Coordinates of C-alpha atoms in Angstrom, one line a residue:
Chain H
M1 CA 0.0 0.0 0.0
K2 CA 1.6 3.3 -1.2
L3 CA 1.8 6.0 1.4
H4 CA 0.3 9.2 0.0
A5 CA 1.5 12.7 1.0
P6 CA -1.2 14.7 2.8
P7 CA -3.2 16.8 0.2
R8 CA -2.2 20.4 -0.5
T9 CA -5.5 21.7 1.0
E10 CA -4.2 21.1 4.5
R11 CA -1.3 23.5 3.9
M12 CA -3.4 26.3 2.5
A13 CA -3.8 29.6 4.3
V14 CA -7.2 31.2 4.3
D15 CA -6.2 34.4 2.8
Q16 CA -4.0 32.8 0.0
D17 CA -4.0 34.0 -3.5
W18 CA -6.5 31.8 -5.3
S19 CA -5.7 32.8 -8.8
S20 CA -2.3 31.2 -8.5
V21 CA -4.0 27.8 -7.5
Y22 CA -6.3 28.0 -10.5
P23 CA -4.9 30.4 -13.0
T24 CA -6.6 28.8 -16.0
A25 CA -9.6 26.6 -16.6
A26 CA -8.7 23.3 -15.3
A27 CA -10.5 20.2 -14.1
F28 CA -11.6 19.9 -10.5
K29 CA -8.7 18.6 -8.4
P30 CA -10.0 17.5 -5.0
A31 CA -6.6 17.8 -3.4
S32 CA -6.3 21.4 -4.4
V33 CA -9.7 22.7 -3.5
P34 CA -10.2 23.1 0.3
L35 CA -13.9 22.9 0.3
P36 CA -15.9 20.0 1.7
I37 CA -18.1 19.3 -1.3
R38 CA -20.2 16.3 -1.7
M39 CA -21.9 15.4 -5.1
G40 CA -23.8 12.5 -6.5
Y41 CA -26.8 10.4 -5.7
P42 CA -26.8 8.9 -2.3
V43 CA -27.3 5.2 -1.6
K44 CA -30.3 4.3 0.5
R45 CA -29.9 5.9 4.0
G46 CA -26.7 7.5 3.1
V47 CA -25.3 10.9 1.9
P48 CA -23.8 12.1 -1.4
P49 CA -20.4 10.8 -1.9
P50 CA -17.4 12.9 -0.8
K51 CA -15.1 14.8 -3.3
E52 CA -12.2 12.3 -3.3
G53 CA -12.2 10.4 -6.5
N54 CA -15.7 11.9 -7.5
L55 CA -16.2 11.7 -11.2
E56 CA -19.2 13.9 -11.1
L57 CA -17.3 16.7 -9.9
I58 CA -14.6 16.3 -12.5
K59 CA -17.2 15.9 -15.4
I60 CA -19.0 19.3 -14.9
P61 CA -17.4 22.5 -15.9
N62 CA -16.2 24.7 -13.0
F63 CA -15.5 28.4 -12.8
L64 CA -12.8 28.1 -10.1
H65 CA -10.5 30.2 -12.4
L66 CA -13.0 33.1 -12.5
T67 CA -13.5 34.3 -9.0
P68 CA -13.8 38.1 -8.6
P69 CA -10.3 38.8 -7.5
A70 CA -9.1 36.9 -10.7
I71 CA -11.4 38.9 -12.9
K72 CA -10.2 42.2 -11.2
K73 CA -6.6 41.1 -12.3
H74 CA -7.8 40.4 -15.8
C75 CA -9.5 43.8 -16.0
A76 CA -6.3 45.5 -14.7
A77 CA -4.1 43.7 -17.3
L78 CA -6.6 44.7 -20.1
K79 CA -6.8 48.4 -19.0
D80 CA -3.6 49.2 -20.9
F81 CA -5.3 48.4 -24.2
C82 CA -8.5 50.3 -23.7
T83 CA -9.4 54.0 -24.3
E84 CA -11.5 56.3 -22.0
W85 CA -15.3 56.0 -22.0
P86 CA -16.7 59.4 -23.3
S87 CA -17.7 61.4 -20.3
A88 CA -20.9 62.7 -22.0
L89 CA -22.5 59.3 -22.1
D90 CA -22.9 58.7 -18.5
S91 CA -26.4 57.1 -18.4
D92 CA -28.1 54.3 -20.3
E93 CA -30.8 56.5 -21.7
K94 CA -28.3 58.8 -23.3
C95 CA -26.4 55.9 -24.9
E96 CA -29.7 54.6 -26.3
Q97 CA -30.7 57.9 -27.5
H98 CA -27.5 58.6 -29.5
F99 CA -26.6 55.1 -30.4
P100 CA -29.8 53.1 -30.7
I101 CA -28.1 50.2 -32.7
E102 CA -25.9 47.9 -30.7
I103 CA -23.4 45.5 -32.4
E104 CA -22.0 42.6 -30.5
T105 CA -18.9 40.7 -31.6
V106 CA -16.8 38.1 -29.7
D107 CA -13.2 37.7 -30.0
Y108 CA -11.6 34.4 -29.0
V109 CA -8.0 33.7 -27.7
S110 CA -6.7 30.3 -27.2
A111 CA -3.3 28.8 -26.4
G112 CA -2.4 27.2 -29.7
T113 CA -0.6 27.8 -33.0
S114 CA -3.3 29.6 -34.8
I115 CA -5.1 32.9 -33.9
R116 CA -8.2 32.2 -36.2
N117 CA -11.4 31.0 -34.6
P118 CA -14.5 30.4 -36.8
K119 CA -16.7 31.6 -34.0
A120 CA -15.3 35.1 -34.2
R121 CA -17.3 35.9 -37.4
V122 CA -20.7 36.1 -35.7
V123 CA -22.2 39.5 -35.5
T124 CA -25.4 40.3 -33.4
L125 CA -27.3 43.6 -34.2
R126 CA -29.8 44.8 -31.5
V127 CA -32.1 47.7 -32.0
K128 CA -35.3 48.9 -30.3
L129 CA -38.2 49.4 -32.7
S130 CA -39.4 52.5 -30.8
N131 CA -36.3 54.2 -32.2
L132 CA -37.1 53.4 -35.8
N133 CA -39.5 55.5 -37.6
L134 CA -42.4 53.1 -38.2
D135 CA -46.2 53.6 -38.3
D136 CA -48.8 51.1 -37.2
H137 CA -48.9 49.1 -40.4
A138 CA -45.1 49.2 -40.9
K139 CA -44.5 47.9 -37.4
K140 CA -47.1 44.9 -37.7
K141 CA -45.5 44.1 -41.0
L142 CA -42.0 44.2 -39.6
I143 CA -42.8 42.0 -36.8
K144 CA -44.5 39.5 -39.1
L145 CA -41.4 39.5 -41.4
V146 CA -38.9 39.1 -38.6
G147 CA -40.8 36.5 -36.6
E148 CA -38.8 35.0 -33.7
R149 CA -36.2 37.8 -33.7
Y150 CA -38.4 40.3 -32.1
C151 CA -39.0 40.2 -28.3
K152 CA -42.3 41.9 -27.4
D153 CA -41.5 42.4 -23.8
T154 CA -38.4 44.5 -24.4
D155 CA -39.3 45.7 -27.8
M156 CA -36.0 44.6 -29.1
L157 CA -35.1 43.3 -32.6
T158 CA -32.1 41.1 -32.6
I159 CA -30.5 40.1 -35.8
T160 CA -27.6 37.6 -35.7
T161 CA -25.7 37.0 -38.9
D162 CA -23.0 34.3 -39.5
R163 CA -23.3 33.3 -42.9
C164 CA -20.2 35.2 -44.4
P165 CA -16.7 34.1 -43.6
L166 CA -15.4 37.5 -42.4
R167 CA -16.8 39.7 -39.6
R168 CA -16.8 42.8 -41.7
Q169 CA -18.9 41.0 -44.3
N170 CA -21.4 39.9 -41.6
Y171 CA -21.6 43.4 -40.3
D172 CA -22.4 44.8 -43.6
Y173 CA -24.9 42.2 -44.2
S174 CA -26.7 42.8 -41.0
I175 CA -27.0 46.5 -41.6
H176 CA -28.2 45.8 -45.2
L177 CA -30.9 43.5 -43.5
L178 CA -32.0 46.2 -41.4
T179 CA -32.4 48.6 -44.2
V180 CA -34.2 46.2 -46.3
L181 CA -36.7 45.3 -43.6
Y182 CA -37.3 48.9 -42.8
H183 CA -38.1 49.9 -46.4
E184 CA -40.1 46.7 -47.2
S185 CA -42.3 47.2 -44.2
W186 CA -43.4 50.6 -45.3
K187 CA -44.4 49.3 -48.7
K188 CA -48.1 48.1 -48.9
E189 CA -48.8 45.3 -51.3
M190 CA -52.1 44.6 -53.0
W191 CA -52.6 41.2 -51.4
E192 CA -52.3 42.8 -47.9
S193 CA -55.7 44.1 -48.1
E194 CA -57.0 40.5 -47.9
K195 CA -55.9 40.2 -44.3
T196 CA -58.5 38.2 -42.4
E197 CA -59.5 38.0 -38.8
E198 CA -57.2 35.1 -38.0
D199 CA -54.2 37.2 -39.2
M200 CA -54.8 40.0 -36.9
E201 CA -52.4 40.3 -34.0
E202 CA -54.8 42.0 -31.7
Y203 CA -58.6 41.9 -31.4
T204 CA -60.5 44.8 -32.9
W205 CA -64.1 45.1 -31.9
E206 CA -65.3 46.9 -35.1
N207 CA -66.5 44.5 -37.7
S208 CA -66.4 41.6 -35.5
C209 CA -69.0 38.9 -34.6
S210 CA -69.3 40.4 -31.1
Q211 CA -70.4 43.8 -32.6
K212 CA -72.8 42.2 -34.9
N213 CA -74.4 40.1 -32.1
A214 CA -74.7 43.1 -29.8
L215 CA -76.3 45.3 -32.5
D216 CA -78.7 42.6 -33.5
T217 CA -79.7 42.1 -29.9
L218 CA -80.2 45.9 -29.3
L219 CA -82.2 46.1 -32.5
R220 CA -84.4 43.3 -31.4
I221 CA -85.0 44.8 -28.0
K222 CA -85.8 48.1 -29.5
A223 CA -88.2 46.5 -31.9
S224 CA -90.0 44.6 -29.2
E225 CA -90.6 47.9 -27.4
N226 CA -91.9 49.5 -30.7
V227 CA -89.1 52.2 -30.5
S228 CA -88.3 52.5 -34.2
N229 CA -85.9 54.8 -36.0
V230 CA -82.9 54.1 -33.8
T231 CA -79.9 53.9 -36.2
K232 CA -76.9 51.8 -35.8
E233 CA -74.7 54.8 -35.2
E234 CA -76.7 56.0 -32.3
L235 CA -76.6 52.5 -30.8
L236 CA -72.8 52.4 -31.2
A237 CA -72.3 55.8 -29.7
S238 CA -74.3 55.0 -26.6
E239 CA -72.7 54.5 -23.2
V240 CA -73.7 50.9 -22.6
V241 CA -72.3 49.8 -26.1
K242 CA -69.1 51.6 -25.4
N243 CA -68.7 49.9 -22.0
Y244 CA -69.5 46.5 -23.6
R245 CA -67.0 47.1 -26.3
N246 CA -64.2 47.8 -23.9
S247 CA -64.9 44.9 -21.8
V248 CA -64.9 42.6 -24.7
I249 CA -61.6 44.0 -26.1
A250 CA -60.0 43.6 -22.5
L251 CA -61.3 39.9 -22.5
K252 CA -59.9 39.0 -25.8
N253 CA -56.6 40.9 -25.7
E254 CA -55.6 40.3 -22.2
G255 CA -57.1 36.9 -21.5
E256 CA -59.5 36.2 -18.8
T257 CA -59.2 37.2 -15.3
E258 CA -61.6 37.6 -12.3
N259 CA -61.6 41.3 -13.0
N260 CA -62.2 41.1 -16.7
M261 CA -65.1 38.6 -16.2
S262 CA -66.9 40.7 -13.7
Q263 CA -66.4 43.8 -15.9
Y264 CA -67.8 41.9 -18.8
K265 CA -70.8 40.7 -16.7
E266 CA -71.7 44.2 -15.5
S267 CA -71.5 45.6 -19.0
V268 CA -73.7 42.7 -20.4
K269 CA -76.2 43.3 -17.6
K270 CA -76.5 47.0 -18.5
L271 CA -76.6 46.3 -22.1
L272 CA -79.5 43.7 -21.9
N273 CA -81.3 45.8 -19.1
I274 CA -81.1 43.0 -16.6
Q275 CA -81.9 44.1 -13.1
A276 CA -79.8 42.6 -10.3
L277 CA -81.2 42.1 -6.8
P278 CA -84.2 44.3 -6.3
Chain B
E1 CA -91.4 14.3 -8.0
V2 CA -87.8 13.9 -8.4
K3 CA -88.3 11.2 -11.0
A4 CA -90.7 13.4 -12.9
V5 CA -88.5 16.6 -12.9
F6 CA -85.2 14.9 -13.4
P7 CA -85.5 11.7 -15.3
H8 CA -82.0 12.6 -16.4
G9 CA -79.6 15.4 -15.5
L10 CA -78.7 14.8 -11.8
P11 CA -75.0 14.2 -11.2
C12 CA -74.1 10.6 -10.3
R13 CA -73.0 11.2 -6.8
F14 CA -76.1 13.2 -6.1
Q15 CA -78.2 10.2 -7.2
Q16 CA -76.4 8.0 -4.9
Q17 CA -76.9 10.4 -2.0
I18 CA -80.7 10.5 -2.9
K19 CA -80.8 6.8 -2.6
T20 CA -78.8 6.8 0.6
F21 CA -80.7 9.4 2.4
N22 CA -84.1 8.7 1.0
E23 CA -84.6 12.4 0.3
A24 CA -83.3 14.9 -2.3
C25 CA -81.7 18.0 -0.6
L26 CA -79.5 20.6 -2.0
M27 CA -77.9 23.7 -0.6
V28 CA -79.2 27.1 -1.6
R29 CA -76.2 29.1 -2.8
K30 CA -75.7 32.6 -4.1
P31 CA -75.3 31.8 -7.8
A32 CA -78.6 30.1 -7.9
L33 CA -80.4 32.9 -6.0
E34 CA -78.8 35.4 -8.4
L35 CA -80.1 33.5 -11.4
F36 CA -83.7 33.4 -9.8
T37 CA -83.7 37.2 -9.4
Y38 CA -82.6 37.6 -13.1
L39 CA -85.3 35.2 -14.3
K40 CA -87.9 36.8 -12.3
S41 CA -87.1 40.3 -13.4
S42 CA -86.4 39.4 -17.0
N43 CA -88.6 40.9 -19.7
F44 CA -90.1 38.2 -21.9
A45 CA -90.7 40.4 -24.8
H46 CA -87.0 40.9 -25.2
P47 CA -84.8 38.3 -26.9
A48 CA -83.9 35.4 -24.6
V49 CA -80.9 36.2 -22.4
R50 CA -78.1 33.5 -22.2
Y51 CA -76.5 32.7 -18.8
V52 CA -73.4 30.8 -18.7
I53 CA -72.5 29.2 -15.4
Y54 CA -68.7 28.5 -15.1
G55 CA -66.3 27.5 -12.5
E56 CA -63.7 24.9 -11.5
K57 CA -64.2 21.3 -11.4
G58 CA -66.6 20.1 -8.7
T59 CA -67.8 23.4 -7.5
G60 CA -71.4 22.8 -8.1
K61 CA -72.3 24.0 -11.5
T62 CA -74.6 21.1 -12.4
M63 CA -76.2 21.3 -9.2
T64 CA -77.0 24.9 -9.6
L65 CA -78.4 24.1 -13.2
C66 CA -80.7 21.4 -11.6
H67 CA -81.8 23.8 -8.8
V68 CA -82.7 26.3 -11.6
V69 CA -84.6 23.6 -13.5
H70 CA -86.6 22.5 -10.5
H71 CA -87.5 26.1 -9.7
C72 CA -88.7 26.8 -13.1
T73 CA -90.7 23.5 -13.2
R74 CA -92.4 24.5 -10.0
Q75 CA -93.4 27.8 -11.6
G76 CA -94.8 26.0 -14.7
W77 CA -92.2 26.7 -17.3
L78 CA -91.5 24.2 -20.1
V79 CA -88.1 22.9 -19.4
L80 CA -85.9 21.6 -22.2
H81 CA -83.1 19.9 -20.2
I82 CA -80.2 18.4 -22.0
P83 CA -78.2 16.6 -19.3
D84 CA -74.8 16.6 -21.1
A85 CA -74.2 17.9 -24.5
H86 CA -70.8 15.8 -24.4
L87 CA -72.9 12.6 -24.7
W88 CA -73.8 13.7 -28.3
V89 CA -70.4 14.2 -29.6
K90 CA -68.5 11.1 -28.3
N91 CA -68.9 7.3 -27.8
C92 CA -71.7 7.1 -30.4
K93 CA -72.1 3.5 -31.6
E94 CA -74.6 4.1 -34.5
L95 CA -74.2 7.0 -36.9
M96 CA -76.7 7.1 -39.9
K97 CA -76.9 9.4 -42.8
S98 CA -79.5 11.9 -42.3
S99 CA -82.6 11.3 -44.6
Y100 CA -83.6 14.9 -44.3
K101 CA -80.3 16.7 -45.4
E102 CA -77.3 15.6 -47.5
G103 CA -74.1 15.3 -45.5
R104 CA -75.6 15.4 -42.0
L105 CA -75.5 12.5 -39.6
D106 CA -78.1 11.2 -37.3
Q107 CA -77.6 9.6 -33.9
P108 CA -80.8 7.4 -33.3
L109 CA -79.7 6.0 -29.8
Q110 CA -78.9 9.3 -28.1
A111 CA -82.0 11.0 -29.7
S112 CA -84.4 8.3 -28.6
V113 CA -83.0 8.3 -25.0
W114 CA -83.4 12.1 -24.8
L115 CA -86.9 11.9 -26.2
K116 CA -88.0 9.3 -23.7
N117 CA -86.7 11.5 -20.8
F118 CA -88.2 14.6 -22.3
K119 CA -91.6 12.9 -22.6
A120 CA -91.3 11.9 -18.9
S121 CA -90.7 15.3 -17.6
N122 CA -93.0 17.4 -19.7
E123 CA -96.2 15.1 -20.2
H124 CA -98.9 17.7 -19.9
F125 CA -97.1 20.3 -22.2
L126 CA -96.8 17.8 -24.9
K127 CA -100.6 17.3 -25.0
E128 CA -101.3 21.0 -25.3
I129 CA -98.9 22.1 -27.9
K130 CA -99.9 21.6 -31.3
T131 CA -97.6 21.2 -34.5
Q132 CA -97.9 24.1 -37.0
K133 CA -96.7 22.2 -40.0
T134 CA -97.1 18.9 -41.6
Y135 CA -94.1 16.7 -41.1
V136 CA -93.5 13.7 -43.4
W137 CA -91.5 10.9 -41.8
G138 CA -91.5 8.3 -44.6
K139 CA -93.7 6.9 -47.4
Q140 CA -96.6 6.3 -45.2
E141 CA -96.1 8.2 -42.0
S142 CA -96.7 11.7 -41.5
T143 CA -97.9 14.2 -38.8
E144 CA -100.6 16.6 -39.7
E145 CA -100.8 20.1 -38.8
G146 CA -102.6 20.7 -35.5
R147 CA -101.7 17.4 -33.9
P148 CA -100.3 17.5 -30.4
L149 CA -96.5 17.5 -30.1
G150 CA -96.7 14.2 -28.2
E151 CA -97.4 12.5 -31.4
V152 CA -94.0 13.7 -32.8
V153 CA -92.3 12.4 -29.7
E154 CA -94.0 9.1 -30.1
Q155 CA -93.1 8.9 -33.7
G156 CA -89.5 9.4 -32.8
L157 CA -89.5 6.8 -30.2
A158 CA -91.4 4.3 -32.3
R159 CA -89.0 4.7 -35.3
T160 CA -85.4 5.3 -34.1
R161 CA -84.6 6.2 -37.6
N162 CA -86.4 9.4 -37.4
A163 CA -85.5 10.1 -33.8
S164 CA -82.9 12.9 -34.5
D165 CA -85.3 14.5 -37.0
A166 CA -88.1 14.3 -34.4
V167 CA -85.9 16.1 -31.9
G168 CA -85.2 18.8 -34.5
V169 CA -89.0 19.2 -35.0
V170 CA -89.6 19.5 -31.3
L171 CA -87.0 22.1 -30.8
R172 CA -88.2 24.1 -33.7
E173 CA -91.9 24.0 -32.8
L174 CA -91.0 25.0 -29.2
K175 CA -89.0 28.0 -30.4
Q176 CA -91.6 29.3 -32.6
Q177 CA -94.4 28.9 -30.3
C178 CA -92.7 30.3 -27.2
Q179 CA -92.8 33.7 -28.9
R180 CA -96.5 33.8 -28.6
G181 CA -96.2 33.8 -24.9
S182 CA -98.6 30.9 -24.0
F183 CA -95.8 29.3 -22.1
R184 CA -92.3 30.1 -20.9
L185 CA -89.4 28.0 -22.2
L186 CA -86.2 27.3 -20.2
V187 CA -83.4 25.8 -22.3
A188 CA -81.1 24.2 -19.8
V189 CA -77.9 22.7 -21.4
D190 CA -75.1 21.1 -19.3
G191 CA -71.7 21.0 -21.0
V192 CA -72.5 23.6 -23.7
N193 CA -69.0 23.7 -24.7
A194 CA -69.5 20.3 -26.5
L195 CA -71.5 22.1 -29.2
W196 CA -68.5 24.1 -30.5
G197 CA -65.6 21.8 -29.9
R198 CA -64.5 18.7 -31.8
T199 CA -66.0 15.4 -31.8
T200 CA -64.3 11.9 -31.4
L201 CA -66.7 10.4 -34.0
K202 CA -65.6 9.1 -37.3
R203 CA -67.4 8.2 -40.5
E204 CA -67.0 4.8 -42.1
D205 CA -64.1 6.1 -44.3
K206 CA -62.4 7.2 -41.0
S207 CA -62.8 11.0 -41.9
P208 CA -63.6 13.0 -38.7
V209 CA -67.0 14.6 -38.1
S210 CA -67.3 18.2 -37.1
P211 CA -70.1 19.0 -34.8
E212 CA -72.2 20.8 -37.1
E213 CA -72.5 17.8 -39.3
L214 CA -74.6 16.1 -36.5
T215 CA -78.3 16.8 -36.7
L216 CA -78.8 17.0 -32.9
V217 CA -75.9 19.5 -32.4
Y218 CA -77.0 21.6 -35.4
N219 CA -80.5 21.9 -34.2
L220 CA -79.4 22.7 -30.7
R221 CA -77.1 25.4 -31.9
K222 CA -80.0 27.1 -33.6
L223 CA -81.9 27.1 -30.2
M224 CA -78.9 28.7 -28.5
M225 CA -79.3 31.9 -30.6
N226 CA -81.2 34.7 -29.0
N227 CA -83.4 35.4 -31.9
W228 CA -86.5 34.3 -30.0
N229 CA -88.1 35.6 -26.9
G230 CA -90.2 34.4 -24.1
G231 CA -87.9 32.4 -22.1
A232 CA -84.3 32.0 -21.0
I233 CA -81.2 30.0 -21.8
V234 CA -79.2 28.8 -18.8
T235 CA -76.0 26.8 -19.7
T236 CA -73.2 25.3 -17.9
L237 CA -69.5 24.9 -19.0
S238 CA -68.0 21.6 -18.2
Q239 CA -64.4 20.4 -18.5
T240 CA -65.1 17.0 -17.1
G241 CA -66.6 15.4 -20.1
S242 CA -65.0 17.7 -22.7
L243 CA -62.8 16.6 -25.5
F244 CA -59.4 17.9 -26.3
K245 CA -59.3 20.4 -23.5
P246 CA -56.8 20.5 -20.8
S247 CA -57.9 19.7 -17.3
S248 CA -57.1 23.1 -15.8
A249 CA -59.3 25.0 -18.2
Y250 CA -62.5 26.4 -16.7
L251 CA -62.9 29.9 -18.0
P252 CA -65.5 30.6 -20.7
Q253 CA -63.2 31.5 -23.4
E254 CA -60.8 28.6 -22.9
L255 CA -63.7 25.9 -23.0
L256 CA -65.8 27.5 -25.5
G257 CA -63.2 28.4 -28.1
K258 CA -63.5 31.4 -30.3
E259 CA -66.5 30.1 -32.2
G260 CA -68.5 29.3 -29.2
F261 CA -67.8 32.6 -27.5
D262 CA -68.8 34.5 -30.8
A263 CA -72.0 32.5 -30.9
L264 CA -73.0 32.9 -27.2
D265 CA -71.9 36.6 -27.0
P266 CA -73.4 38.7 -25.3
F267 CA -74.0 36.4 -22.4
V268 CA -74.1 36.8 -18.6
P269 CA -71.4 34.8 -17.1
I270 CA -72.1 33.4 -13.5
P271 CA -69.0 32.2 -11.6
V272 CA -69.6 29.4 -9.1
P273 CA -66.9 29.3 -6.5
N274 CA -66.0 26.5 -4.1
Y275 CA -67.8 26.3 -0.8
S276 CA -67.1 29.2 1.5
P277 CA -66.4 28.5 5.2
K278 CA -70.1 29.0 6.2
E279 CA -71.4 26.7 3.3
F280 CA -69.0 24.1 4.3
E281 CA -70.2 24.3 7.9
S282 CA -73.8 24.0 6.7
C283 CA -73.0 21.0 4.5
Y284 CA -71.4 19.0 7.4
H285 CA -74.2 19.9 9.7
Y286 CA -76.5 18.4 7.2
Y287 CA -74.4 15.3 7.2
L288 CA -74.4 15.2 10.8
D289 CA -78.1 15.5 11.0
C290 CA -78.5 12.6 8.7
K291 CA -76.0 10.7 10.8
W292 CA -73.8 10.2 7.8
L293 CA -70.7 11.4 9.6
Q294 CA -69.8 9.6 12.8
H295 CA -68.7 11.6 15.7
E296 CA -66.0 10.9 18.1
K297 CA -68.1 12.2 21.0
G298 CA -71.3 10.6 19.5
Q299 CA -74.6 11.5 21.2
C300 CA -75.9 8.2 21.8
P301 CA -73.6 5.5 23.3
A302 CA -74.4 3.1 20.4
G303 CA -73.2 6.0 18.2
M304 CA -70.1 4.2 17.1
G305 CA -72.0 1.1 16.2
H306 CA -74.6 2.2 13.7
G307 CA -73.9 5.0 11.5
G308 CA -76.7 6.4 9.2
P309 CA -78.5 4.3 6.7
G310 CA -75.9 2.2 4.8
G311 CA -73.1 2.9 7.3
G312 CA -71.4 6.3 7.6
A313 CA -67.9 7.4 6.5
G314 CA -66.0 7.5 9.8
T315 CA -64.7 11.2 9.7
R316 CA -64.1 12.9 13.0
G317 CA -65.7 16.3 12.8
G318 CA -63.4 18.6 14.6
P319 CA -65.8 21.1 16.4
T320 CA -68.7 19.5 18.2
A321 CA -72.2 19.9 17.0
E322 CA -73.3 22.8 19.0
A323 CA -71.3 25.2 16.6
A324 CA -72.9 28.3 14.8
P325 CA -76.5 28.1 13.9
L326 CA -77.3 27.8 10.2
E327 CA -78.2 31.0 8.5
E328 CA -81.4 31.2 6.5
L329 CA -79.4 31.9 3.4
H330 CA -77.8 28.5 3.6
S331 CA -80.8 26.5 4.6
T332 CA -81.5 23.3 2.6
V333 CA -84.2 22.9 0.2
R334 CA -86.0 19.6 0.6
I335 CA -87.6 18.2 -2.6
E336 CA -90.1 15.6 -1.8

């Protein structure tokens, strides 16, 4: 049986320089990491296995080389290659106002004979649609053209290009895409007038089944009371119908909640003249 | 009376409870009372108002509907009760091509079952109402104008081939004649979301059937429109029997779909929540009264031995039986 030396962890001080233990990305070495970690599925009535000889800990990627002090050192080393941030751009809003388009590129460095990395040609272009000059129809058309690349919550269009071999070419292509999208969305084709109800992004009450039904019902009510000469425009402009219209739009666009349903109920009761508890 | 008013339509558990306790008792709850005020104050010259009872599973929608049905029968309305519209769009053994219209399919079994129950609940109305048109059933059979509606029902029961058409005739006649005001019509449909969903039925060439190709569903949809007056339409949404809908869906738009919502709009939605603490208390007081729940500190020394009729469920009620008195709002309605 070979006698092993005690692991290095026993001789580590608490305030040692960690970035010298793990200067680069390396596998997990249980003798070099002084933490009592357990990982793995426990046997029955047992605990997860300890770190010595633990394959699970070695398999997973670890970030022991990227602790905050290590990152500070990286930044200090890179500072010599950087220029000053312009002092006028001190807030996010100012940055967005002057520079609405953001370009993201990644540079890769590796220890090897070649400085080339095929992943370095990827260019990501991000822009907020509120900064582009689009009217209602153009915005809807652009969103339809672009599909998944638009995020509704942040109103951000993200175009990622990597089909050209050089970064400069990809950047030119992404700018070209943005220009083309902008101009195309302003054009209106002939066949766009055939847009049906299923294509609509949000619910409009005018010309919908709900409006027809409501008007029919109201006309029948008026007819039964022998009140004639009530035109559609008058009905549409009345308070109850407006109330009803708002509640139906809220229901369809925002989905159903307790609030929405009770609002709808009240508006229908007023519309059909149903009295509640006497 | 229970058999006469509800030949079909009571939930299965409630029927077991009736058998066990020998009496039919249900709790009076706010949604039902709300509906009663609406029905009482509704103007019968106006088009029929549609009420949709919705709520999560097991909160009492079908029971509310049955309560309304019973109330209207007591007041002398003609009640058209369809116990579960889902039964008409699934598990159908026989599908026949309709002789009346090309491309439609008949369901003789379901139609005849429904006609039988309809006859049981509305005998005296069927004698009074007369048909307004001549209906030809086959080469030799026809119903003249002016014959009582009961004959149409008999015809449907005798010849199952024409049962679905008989149902269609009944529905049409009732809709037309209700407008004259001689009687009030209550259309009570449980599981109305079945009418606008999908079916699990297939034709002989395995092509799927959509609901409007079924005669029964087509005629019922016509009745759901509010282009008639003199009555009311009370419906329930039900996820339990529904097809192709997730089990967490209970809101009207989810279960009805776009088509159904547009067809029923504008309707009055009536939510039915779970039991409130007071309702729950009155419910278990009732069970205690019927000796269905056994109590740890049972009143009589033999209280452990014999439970109620049929042996009780041995739950231990927490507070003892002298808890808060029942409020009038939550009194039980005894149906003899």
